[in-house]
PDB file of C-alpha atoms in Angstrom:
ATOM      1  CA  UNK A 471      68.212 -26.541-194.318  1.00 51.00           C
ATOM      2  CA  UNK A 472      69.416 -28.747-191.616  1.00 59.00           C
ATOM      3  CA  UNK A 473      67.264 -31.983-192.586  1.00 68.00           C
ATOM      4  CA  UNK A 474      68.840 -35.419-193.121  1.00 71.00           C
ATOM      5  CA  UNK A 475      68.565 -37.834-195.678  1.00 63.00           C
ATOM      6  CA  UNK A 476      69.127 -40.689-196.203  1.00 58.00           C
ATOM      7  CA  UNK A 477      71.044 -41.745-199.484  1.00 66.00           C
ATOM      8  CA  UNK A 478      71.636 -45.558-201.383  1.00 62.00           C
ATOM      9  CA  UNK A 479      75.469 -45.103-203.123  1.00 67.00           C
ATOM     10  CA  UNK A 480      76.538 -47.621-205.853  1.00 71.00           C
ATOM     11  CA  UNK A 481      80.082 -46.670-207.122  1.00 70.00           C
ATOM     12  CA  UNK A 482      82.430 -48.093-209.080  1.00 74.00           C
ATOM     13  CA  UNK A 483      86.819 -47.196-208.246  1.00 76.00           C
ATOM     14  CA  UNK A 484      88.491 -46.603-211.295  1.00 78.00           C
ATOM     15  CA  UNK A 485      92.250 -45.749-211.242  1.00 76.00           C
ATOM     16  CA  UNK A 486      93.543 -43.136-213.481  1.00 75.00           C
ATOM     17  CA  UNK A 487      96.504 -42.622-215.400  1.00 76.00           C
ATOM     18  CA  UNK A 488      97.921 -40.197-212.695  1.00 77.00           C
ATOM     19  CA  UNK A 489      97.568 -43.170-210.345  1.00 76.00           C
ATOM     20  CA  UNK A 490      94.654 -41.324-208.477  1.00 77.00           C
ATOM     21  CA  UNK A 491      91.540 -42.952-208.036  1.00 77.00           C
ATOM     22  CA  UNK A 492      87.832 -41.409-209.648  1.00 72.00           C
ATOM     23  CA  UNK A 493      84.711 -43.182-207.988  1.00 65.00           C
ATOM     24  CA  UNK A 494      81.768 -43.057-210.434  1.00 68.00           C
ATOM     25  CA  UNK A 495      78.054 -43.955-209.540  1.00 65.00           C
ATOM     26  CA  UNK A 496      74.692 -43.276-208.885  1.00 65.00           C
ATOM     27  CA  UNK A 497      73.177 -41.965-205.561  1.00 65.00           C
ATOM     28  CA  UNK A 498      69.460 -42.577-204.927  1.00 65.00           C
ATOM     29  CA  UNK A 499      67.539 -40.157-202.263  1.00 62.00           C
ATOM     30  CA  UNK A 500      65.946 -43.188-199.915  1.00 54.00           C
ATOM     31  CA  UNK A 501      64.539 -41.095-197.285  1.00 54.00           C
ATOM     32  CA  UNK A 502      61.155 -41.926-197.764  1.00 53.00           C
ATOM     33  CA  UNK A 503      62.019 -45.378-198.012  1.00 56.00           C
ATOM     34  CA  UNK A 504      63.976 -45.386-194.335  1.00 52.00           C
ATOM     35  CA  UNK A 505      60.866 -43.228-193.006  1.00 54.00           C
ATOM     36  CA  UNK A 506      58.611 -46.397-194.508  1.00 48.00           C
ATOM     37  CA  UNK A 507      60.762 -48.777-192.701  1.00 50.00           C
ATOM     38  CA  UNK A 508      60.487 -47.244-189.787  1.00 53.00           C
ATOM     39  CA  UNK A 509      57.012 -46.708-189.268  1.00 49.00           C
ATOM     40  CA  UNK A 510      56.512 -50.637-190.111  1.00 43.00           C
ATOM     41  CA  UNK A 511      59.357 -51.244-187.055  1.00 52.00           C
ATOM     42  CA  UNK A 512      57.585 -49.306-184.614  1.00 52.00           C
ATOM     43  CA  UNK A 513      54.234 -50.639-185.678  1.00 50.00           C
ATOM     44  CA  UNK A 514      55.899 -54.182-185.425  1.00 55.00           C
ATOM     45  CA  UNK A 515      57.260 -53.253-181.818  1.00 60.00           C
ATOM     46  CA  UNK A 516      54.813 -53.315-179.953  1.00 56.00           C
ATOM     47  CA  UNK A 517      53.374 -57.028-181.711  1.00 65.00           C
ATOM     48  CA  UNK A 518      57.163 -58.549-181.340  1.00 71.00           C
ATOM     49  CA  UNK A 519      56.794 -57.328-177.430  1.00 71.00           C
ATOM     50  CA  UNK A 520      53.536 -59.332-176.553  1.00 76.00           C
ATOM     51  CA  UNK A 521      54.862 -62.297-178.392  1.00 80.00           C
ATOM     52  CA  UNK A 522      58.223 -61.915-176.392  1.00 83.00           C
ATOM     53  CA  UNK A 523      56.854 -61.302-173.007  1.00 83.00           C
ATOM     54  CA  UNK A 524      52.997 -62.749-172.776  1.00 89.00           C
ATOM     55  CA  UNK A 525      52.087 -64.702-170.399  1.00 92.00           C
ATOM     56  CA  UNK A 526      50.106 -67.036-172.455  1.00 94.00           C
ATOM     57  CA  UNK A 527      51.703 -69.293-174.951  1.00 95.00           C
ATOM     58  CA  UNK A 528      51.886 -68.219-178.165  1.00 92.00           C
ATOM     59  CA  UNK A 529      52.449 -70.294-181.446  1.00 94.00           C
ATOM     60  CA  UNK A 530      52.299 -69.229-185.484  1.00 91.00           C
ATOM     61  CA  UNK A 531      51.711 -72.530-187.726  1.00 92.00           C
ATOM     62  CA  UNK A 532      51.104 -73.116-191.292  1.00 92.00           C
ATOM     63  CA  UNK A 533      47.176 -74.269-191.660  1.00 91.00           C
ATOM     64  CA  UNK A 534      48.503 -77.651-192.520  1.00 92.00           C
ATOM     65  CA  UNK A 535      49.940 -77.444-188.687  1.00 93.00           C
ATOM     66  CA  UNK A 536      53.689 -76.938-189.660  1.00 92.00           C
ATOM     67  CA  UNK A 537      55.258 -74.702-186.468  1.00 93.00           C
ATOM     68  CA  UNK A 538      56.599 -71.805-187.383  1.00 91.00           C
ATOM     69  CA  UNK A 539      57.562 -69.862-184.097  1.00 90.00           C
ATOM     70  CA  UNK A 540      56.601 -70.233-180.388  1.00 92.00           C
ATOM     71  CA  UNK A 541      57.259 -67.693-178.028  1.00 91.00           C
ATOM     72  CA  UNK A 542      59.136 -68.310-174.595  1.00 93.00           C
ATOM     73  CA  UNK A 543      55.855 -68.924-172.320  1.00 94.00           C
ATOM     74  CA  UNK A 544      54.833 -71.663-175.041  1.00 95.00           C
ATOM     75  CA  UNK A 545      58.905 -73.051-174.484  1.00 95.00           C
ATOM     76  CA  UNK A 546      57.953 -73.201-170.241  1.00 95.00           C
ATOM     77  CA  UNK A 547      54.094 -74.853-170.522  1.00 96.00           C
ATOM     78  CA  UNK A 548      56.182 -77.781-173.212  1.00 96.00           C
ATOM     79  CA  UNK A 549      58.832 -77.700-171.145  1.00 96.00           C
ATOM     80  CA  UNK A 550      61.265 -77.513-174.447  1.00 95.00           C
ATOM     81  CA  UNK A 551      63.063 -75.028-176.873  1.00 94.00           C
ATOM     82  CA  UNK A 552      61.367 -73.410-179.646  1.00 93.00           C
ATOM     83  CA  UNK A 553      63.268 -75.760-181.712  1.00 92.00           C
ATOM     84  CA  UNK A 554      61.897 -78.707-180.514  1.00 94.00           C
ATOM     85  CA  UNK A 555      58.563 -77.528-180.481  1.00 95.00           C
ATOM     86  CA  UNK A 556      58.458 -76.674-183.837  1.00 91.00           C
ATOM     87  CA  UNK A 557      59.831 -80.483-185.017  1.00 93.00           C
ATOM     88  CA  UNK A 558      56.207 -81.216-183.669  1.00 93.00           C
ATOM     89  CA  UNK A 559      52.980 -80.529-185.296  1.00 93.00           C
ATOM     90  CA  UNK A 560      50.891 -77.985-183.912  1.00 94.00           C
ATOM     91  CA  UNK A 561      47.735 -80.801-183.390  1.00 94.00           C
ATOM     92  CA  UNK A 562      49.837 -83.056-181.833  1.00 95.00           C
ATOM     93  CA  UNK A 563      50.234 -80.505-178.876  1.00 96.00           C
ATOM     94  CA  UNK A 564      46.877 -81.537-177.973  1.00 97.00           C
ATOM     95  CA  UNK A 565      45.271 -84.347-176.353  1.00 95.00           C
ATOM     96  CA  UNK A 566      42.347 -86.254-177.611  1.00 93.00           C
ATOM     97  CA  UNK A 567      42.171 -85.868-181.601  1.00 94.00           C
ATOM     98  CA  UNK A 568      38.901 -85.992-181.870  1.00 95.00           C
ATOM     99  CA  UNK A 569      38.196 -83.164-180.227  1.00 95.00           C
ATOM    100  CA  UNK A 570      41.436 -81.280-182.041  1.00 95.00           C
ATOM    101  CA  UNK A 571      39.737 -82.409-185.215  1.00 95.00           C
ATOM    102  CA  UNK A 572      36.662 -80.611-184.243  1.00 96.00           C
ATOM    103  CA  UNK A 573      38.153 -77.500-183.574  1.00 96.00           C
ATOM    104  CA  UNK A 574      40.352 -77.067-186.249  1.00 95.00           C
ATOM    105  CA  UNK A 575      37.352 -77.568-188.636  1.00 95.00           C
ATOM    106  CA  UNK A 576      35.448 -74.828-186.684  1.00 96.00           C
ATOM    107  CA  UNK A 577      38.465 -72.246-187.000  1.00 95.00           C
ATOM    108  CA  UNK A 578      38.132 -73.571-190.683  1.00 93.00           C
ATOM    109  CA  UNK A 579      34.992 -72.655-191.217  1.00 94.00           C
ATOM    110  CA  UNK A 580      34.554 -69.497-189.243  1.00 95.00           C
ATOM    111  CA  UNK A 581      38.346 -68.079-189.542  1.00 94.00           C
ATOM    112  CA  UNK A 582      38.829 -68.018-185.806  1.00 95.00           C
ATOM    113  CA  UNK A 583      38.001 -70.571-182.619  1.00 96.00           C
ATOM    114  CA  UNK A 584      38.137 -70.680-178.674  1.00 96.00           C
ATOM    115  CA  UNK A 585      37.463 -73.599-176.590  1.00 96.00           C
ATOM    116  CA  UNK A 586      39.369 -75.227-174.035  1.00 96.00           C
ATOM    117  CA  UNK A 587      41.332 -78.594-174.595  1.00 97.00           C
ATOM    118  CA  UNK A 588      44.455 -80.531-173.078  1.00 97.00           C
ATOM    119  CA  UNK A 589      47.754 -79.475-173.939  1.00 97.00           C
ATOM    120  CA  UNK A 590      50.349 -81.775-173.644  1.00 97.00           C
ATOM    121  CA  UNK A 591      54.437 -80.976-172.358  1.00 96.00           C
ATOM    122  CA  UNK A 592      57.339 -82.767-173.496  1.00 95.00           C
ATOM    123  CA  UNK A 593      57.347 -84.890-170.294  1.00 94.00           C
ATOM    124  CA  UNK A 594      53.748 -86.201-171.008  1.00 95.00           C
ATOM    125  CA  UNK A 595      51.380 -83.964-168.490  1.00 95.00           C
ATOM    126  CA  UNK A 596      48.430 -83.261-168.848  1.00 96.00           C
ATOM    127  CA  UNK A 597      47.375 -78.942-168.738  1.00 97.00           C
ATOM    128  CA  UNK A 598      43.991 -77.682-169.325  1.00 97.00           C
ATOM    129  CA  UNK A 599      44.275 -74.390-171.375  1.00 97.00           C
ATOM    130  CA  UNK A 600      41.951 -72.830-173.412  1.00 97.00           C
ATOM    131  CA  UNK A 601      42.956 -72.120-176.763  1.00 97.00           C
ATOM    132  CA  UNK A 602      42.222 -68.895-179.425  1.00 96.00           C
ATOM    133  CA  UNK A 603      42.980 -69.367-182.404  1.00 95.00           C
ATOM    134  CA  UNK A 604      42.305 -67.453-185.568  1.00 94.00           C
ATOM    135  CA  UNK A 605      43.162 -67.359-189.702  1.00 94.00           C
ATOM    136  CA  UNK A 606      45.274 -64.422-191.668  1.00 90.00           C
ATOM    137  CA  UNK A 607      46.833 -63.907-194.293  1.00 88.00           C
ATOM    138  CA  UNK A 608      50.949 -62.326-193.797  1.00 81.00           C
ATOM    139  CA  UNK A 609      52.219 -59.952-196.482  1.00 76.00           C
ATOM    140  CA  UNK A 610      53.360 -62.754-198.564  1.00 80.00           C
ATOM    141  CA  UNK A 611      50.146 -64.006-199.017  1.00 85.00           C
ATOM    142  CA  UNK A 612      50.780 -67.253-197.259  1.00 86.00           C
ATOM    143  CA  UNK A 613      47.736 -68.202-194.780  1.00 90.00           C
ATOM    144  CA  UNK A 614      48.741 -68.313-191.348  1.00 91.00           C
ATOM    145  CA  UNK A 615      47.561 -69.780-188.076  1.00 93.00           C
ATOM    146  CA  UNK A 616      47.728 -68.279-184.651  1.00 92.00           C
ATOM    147  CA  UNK A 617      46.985 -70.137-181.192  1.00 95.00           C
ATOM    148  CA  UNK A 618      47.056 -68.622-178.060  1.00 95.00           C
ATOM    149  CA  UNK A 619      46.940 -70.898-175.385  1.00 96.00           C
ATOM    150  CA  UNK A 620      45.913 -70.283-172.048  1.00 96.00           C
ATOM    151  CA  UNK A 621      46.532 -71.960-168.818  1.00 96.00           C
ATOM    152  CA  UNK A 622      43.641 -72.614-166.548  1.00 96.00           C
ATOM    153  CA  UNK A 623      44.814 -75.063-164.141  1.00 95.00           C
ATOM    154  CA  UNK A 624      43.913 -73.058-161.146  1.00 94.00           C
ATOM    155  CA  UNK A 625      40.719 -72.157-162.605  1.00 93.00           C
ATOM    156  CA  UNK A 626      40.080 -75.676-162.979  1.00 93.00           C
ATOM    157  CA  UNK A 627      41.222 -76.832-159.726  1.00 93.00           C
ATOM    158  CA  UNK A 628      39.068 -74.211-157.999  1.00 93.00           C
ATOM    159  CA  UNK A 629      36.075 -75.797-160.092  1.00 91.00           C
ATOM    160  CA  UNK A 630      36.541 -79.012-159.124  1.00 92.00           C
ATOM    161  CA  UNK A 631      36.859 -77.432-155.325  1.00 93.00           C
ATOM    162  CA  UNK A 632      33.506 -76.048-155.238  1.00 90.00           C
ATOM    163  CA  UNK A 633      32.153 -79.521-156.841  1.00 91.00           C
ATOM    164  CA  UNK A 634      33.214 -81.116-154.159  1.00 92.00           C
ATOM    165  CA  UNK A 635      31.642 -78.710-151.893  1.00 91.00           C
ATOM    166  CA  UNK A 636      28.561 -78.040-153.404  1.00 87.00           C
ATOM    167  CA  UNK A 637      28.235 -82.132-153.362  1.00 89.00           C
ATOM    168  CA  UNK A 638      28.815 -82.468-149.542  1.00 89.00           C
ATOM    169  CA  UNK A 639      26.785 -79.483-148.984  1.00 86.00           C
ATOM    170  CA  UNK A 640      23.718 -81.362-151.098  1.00 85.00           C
ATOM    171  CA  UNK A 641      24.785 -84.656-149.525  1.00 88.00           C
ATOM    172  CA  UNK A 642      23.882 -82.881-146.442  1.00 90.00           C
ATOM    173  CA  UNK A 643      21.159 -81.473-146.979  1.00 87.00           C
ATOM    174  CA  UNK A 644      19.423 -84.630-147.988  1.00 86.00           C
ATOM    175  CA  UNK A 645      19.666 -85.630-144.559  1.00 88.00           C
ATOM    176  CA  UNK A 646      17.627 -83.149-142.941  1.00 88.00           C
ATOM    177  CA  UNK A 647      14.464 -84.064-141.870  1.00 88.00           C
ATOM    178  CA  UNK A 648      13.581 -80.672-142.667  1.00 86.00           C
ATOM    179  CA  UNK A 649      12.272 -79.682-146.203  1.00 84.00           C
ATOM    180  CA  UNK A 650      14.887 -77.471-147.959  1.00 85.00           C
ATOM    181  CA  UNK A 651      14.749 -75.512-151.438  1.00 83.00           C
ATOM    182  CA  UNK A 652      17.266 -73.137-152.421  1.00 85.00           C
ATOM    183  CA  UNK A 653      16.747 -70.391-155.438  1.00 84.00           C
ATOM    184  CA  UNK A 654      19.207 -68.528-157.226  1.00 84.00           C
ATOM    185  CA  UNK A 655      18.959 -64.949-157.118  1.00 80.00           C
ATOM    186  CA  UNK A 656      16.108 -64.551-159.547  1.00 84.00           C
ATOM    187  CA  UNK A 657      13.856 -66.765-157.349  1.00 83.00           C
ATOM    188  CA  UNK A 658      14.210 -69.888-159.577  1.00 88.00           C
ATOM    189  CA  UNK A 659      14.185 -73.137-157.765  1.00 87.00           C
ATOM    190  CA  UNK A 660      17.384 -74.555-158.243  1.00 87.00           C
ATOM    191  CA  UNK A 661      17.113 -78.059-155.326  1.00 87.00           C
ATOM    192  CA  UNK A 662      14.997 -79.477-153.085  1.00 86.00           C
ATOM    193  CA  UNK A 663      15.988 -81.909-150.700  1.00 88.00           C
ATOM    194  CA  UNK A 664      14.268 -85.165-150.665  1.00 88.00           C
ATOM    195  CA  UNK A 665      11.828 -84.654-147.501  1.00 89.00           C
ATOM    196  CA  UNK A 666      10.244 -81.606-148.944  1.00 83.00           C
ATOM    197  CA  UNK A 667       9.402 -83.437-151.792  1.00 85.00           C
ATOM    198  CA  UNK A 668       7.323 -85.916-149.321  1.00 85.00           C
ATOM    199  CA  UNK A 669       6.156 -82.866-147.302  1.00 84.00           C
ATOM    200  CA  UNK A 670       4.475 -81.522-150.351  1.00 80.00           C
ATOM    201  CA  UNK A 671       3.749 -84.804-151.931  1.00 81.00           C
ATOM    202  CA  UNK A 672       5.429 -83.977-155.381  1.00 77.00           C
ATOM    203  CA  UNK A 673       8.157 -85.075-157.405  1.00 79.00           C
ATOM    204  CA  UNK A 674      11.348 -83.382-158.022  1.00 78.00           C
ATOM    205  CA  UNK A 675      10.552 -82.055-161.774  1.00 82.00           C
ATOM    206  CA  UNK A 676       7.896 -80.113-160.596  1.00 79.00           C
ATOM    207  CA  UNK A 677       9.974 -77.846-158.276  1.00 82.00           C
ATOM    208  CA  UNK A 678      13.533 -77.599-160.135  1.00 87.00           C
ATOM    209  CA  UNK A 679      13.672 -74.537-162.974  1.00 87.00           C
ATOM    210  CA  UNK A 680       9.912 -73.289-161.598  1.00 86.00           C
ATOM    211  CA  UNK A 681       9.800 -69.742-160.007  1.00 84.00           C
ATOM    212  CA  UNK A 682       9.048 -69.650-156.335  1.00 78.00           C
ATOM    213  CA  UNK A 683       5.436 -67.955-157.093  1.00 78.00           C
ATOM    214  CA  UNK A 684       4.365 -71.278-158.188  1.00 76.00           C
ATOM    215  CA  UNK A 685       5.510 -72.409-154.798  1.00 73.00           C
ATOM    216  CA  UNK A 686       3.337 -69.502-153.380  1.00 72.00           C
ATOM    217  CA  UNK A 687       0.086 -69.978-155.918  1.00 71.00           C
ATOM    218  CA  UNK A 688      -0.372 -73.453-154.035  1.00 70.00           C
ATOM    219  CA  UNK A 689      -0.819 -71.966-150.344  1.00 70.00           C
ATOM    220  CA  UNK A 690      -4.398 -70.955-148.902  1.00 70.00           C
ATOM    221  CA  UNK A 691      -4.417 -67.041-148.823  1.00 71.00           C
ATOM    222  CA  UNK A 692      -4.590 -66.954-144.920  1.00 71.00           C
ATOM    223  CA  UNK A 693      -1.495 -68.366-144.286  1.00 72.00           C
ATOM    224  CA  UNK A 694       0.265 -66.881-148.093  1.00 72.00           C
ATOM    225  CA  UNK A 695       1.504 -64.369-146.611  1.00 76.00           C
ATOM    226  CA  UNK A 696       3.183 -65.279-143.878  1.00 74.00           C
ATOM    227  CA  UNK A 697       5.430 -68.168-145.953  1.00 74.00           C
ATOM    228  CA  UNK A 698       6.041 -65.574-148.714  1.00 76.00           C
ATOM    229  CA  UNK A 699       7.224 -62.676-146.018  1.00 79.00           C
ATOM    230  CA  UNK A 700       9.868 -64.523-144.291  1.00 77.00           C
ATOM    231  CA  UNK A 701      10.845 -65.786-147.505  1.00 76.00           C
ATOM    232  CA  UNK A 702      11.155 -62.987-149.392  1.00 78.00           C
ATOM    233  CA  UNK A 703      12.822 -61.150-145.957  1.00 79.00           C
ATOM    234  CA  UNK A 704      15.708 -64.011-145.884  1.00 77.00           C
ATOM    235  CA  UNK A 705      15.822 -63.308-149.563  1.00 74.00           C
ATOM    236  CA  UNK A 706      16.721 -59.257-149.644  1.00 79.00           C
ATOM    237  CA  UNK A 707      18.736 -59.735-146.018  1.00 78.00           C
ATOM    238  CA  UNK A 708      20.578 -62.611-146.697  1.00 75.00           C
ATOM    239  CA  UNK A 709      20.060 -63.525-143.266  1.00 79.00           C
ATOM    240  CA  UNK A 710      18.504 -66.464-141.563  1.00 74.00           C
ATOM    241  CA  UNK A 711      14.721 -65.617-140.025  1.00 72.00           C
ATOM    242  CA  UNK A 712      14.214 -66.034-136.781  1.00 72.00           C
ATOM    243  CA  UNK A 713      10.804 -66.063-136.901  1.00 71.00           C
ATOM    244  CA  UNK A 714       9.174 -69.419-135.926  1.00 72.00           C
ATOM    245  CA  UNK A 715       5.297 -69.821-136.898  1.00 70.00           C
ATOM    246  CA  UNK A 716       2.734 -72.693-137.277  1.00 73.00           C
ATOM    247  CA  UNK A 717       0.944 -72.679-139.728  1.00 71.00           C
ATOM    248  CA  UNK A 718      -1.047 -75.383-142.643  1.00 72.00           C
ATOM    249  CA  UNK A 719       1.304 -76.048-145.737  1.00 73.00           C
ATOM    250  CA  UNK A 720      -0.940 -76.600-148.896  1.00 72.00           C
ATOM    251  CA  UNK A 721       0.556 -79.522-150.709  1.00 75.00           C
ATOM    252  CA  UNK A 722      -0.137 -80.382-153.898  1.00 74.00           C
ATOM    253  CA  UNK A 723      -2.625 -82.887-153.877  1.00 76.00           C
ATOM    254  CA  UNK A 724      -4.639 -79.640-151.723  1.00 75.00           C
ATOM    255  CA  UNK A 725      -4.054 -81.719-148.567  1.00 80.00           C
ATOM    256  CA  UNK A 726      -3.050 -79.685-145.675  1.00 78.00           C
ATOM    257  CA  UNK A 727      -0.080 -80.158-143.279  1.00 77.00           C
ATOM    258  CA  UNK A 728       1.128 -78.683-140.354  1.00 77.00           C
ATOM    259  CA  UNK A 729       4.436 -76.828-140.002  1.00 74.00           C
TER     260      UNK A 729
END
């Protein structure tokens, strides 16, 4: 009492003698058919959504690289309409072949791939994105592709940023006439500039990916300590010593120096 249902009618008029009209037909109860139909549209909602409104291009091709659909943030990074994006083929978004060629037999293979390549508008520029991309299978049975691509062009211009900084900063440092070596955070020797090399009589190899106890095994015990100390003190402070000592640097050929 007081439930709806839905109902499929298929009549047929048929006028009568007494020039009324008599509808005959069948009426099929399709209310669990309509409930069916919409669970599958909410479940679809929220898919249609992120296509709609991500950020990140998204494209659906045929394995064979034929273009289905492309949302609108894949129409803004071409710099076309869907409909002109799907004249193309889905490699041919990409610079350097090769590369594409490598990929695609990698999502292949393995059903799915990420990477970053060069993406290529309709006016011929050049965007680094990186690209997922991954197999299935829709409910007609037909295999599917998926790419979501990804624009890292800030990323990438930050990179190149910090290259150029990091490569003054070394440039620099190779200057000093003081020996330099910087660790990372695990106290692996990541430089050293050219005139510790000559302080300690050694040759680059020998200090770069080595742990700065090696650095430390060389040095007399009298004056150990006092190198490793300030080290390690810079090390948990951050902070420059201020510390100034003499003392006789062990290099490696057991000679001794003053410093």
């Amino acid at each position: 009492k007081g439930e709806n249902y839905w109902i499929h009618n298929r009549a047929k008029p048929e006028k009568r003698d007494d020039g009324s009209i008599l509808f005959s037909g069948v009426q099929t109860d399709i209310t669990d058919q309509k409930g069916l139909e919409t669970k599958l549209t909410d479940r679809d909602e929220p898919y249609h959504l992120l296509f709609e409104k991500s950020n990140d291009a998204i494209i659906l091709n045929t394995i064979e690289g034929r273009i289905l659909s492309a949302n609108p943030a894949a129409e803004r990074m071409y710099g076309g309409t869907e409909a002109e994006i799907r004249e193309i083929r889905s490699t041919m978004l990409f610079n350097n072949q090769e590369i594409v060629k490598e990929a695609i037999d990698v999502r292949n293979t393995t059903g799915k791939y990420k990477g970053e390549l060069e993406f290529i508008s309709k006016n011929g520029n050049i965007i680094p994105v990186e690209v997922s991309s991954a197999l299935y299978t829709n409910s007609k049975g037909d295999k599917l592709s998926s790419l979501f691509i990804h624009d890292i062009s800030n990323r990438k211009a930050i990179e190149k940023e910090l290259q150029t900084r990091e490569s003054l900063f070394r440039t620099t440092l190779s200057t000093l006439n003081e020996g330099v070596i910087l660790t990372d955070k695990d106290k692996v020797i990541s430089y050293v500039n050219p005139k510790i090399l000559v302080m300690l009589g050694q040759a680059y190899d020998a200090f770069i990916g080595h742990s700065l106890s090696d650095f430390y095994a060389l040095q007399k015990d009298s004056t150990k300590h006092i190198i490793k100390s300030q080290i390690e003190q810079v090390l948990l402070s951050h902070e420059p010593s201020k510390k100034r000592e003499s003392i006789m640097l062990k290099r490696f050929d057991d000679k001794e120096i003053p410093i």
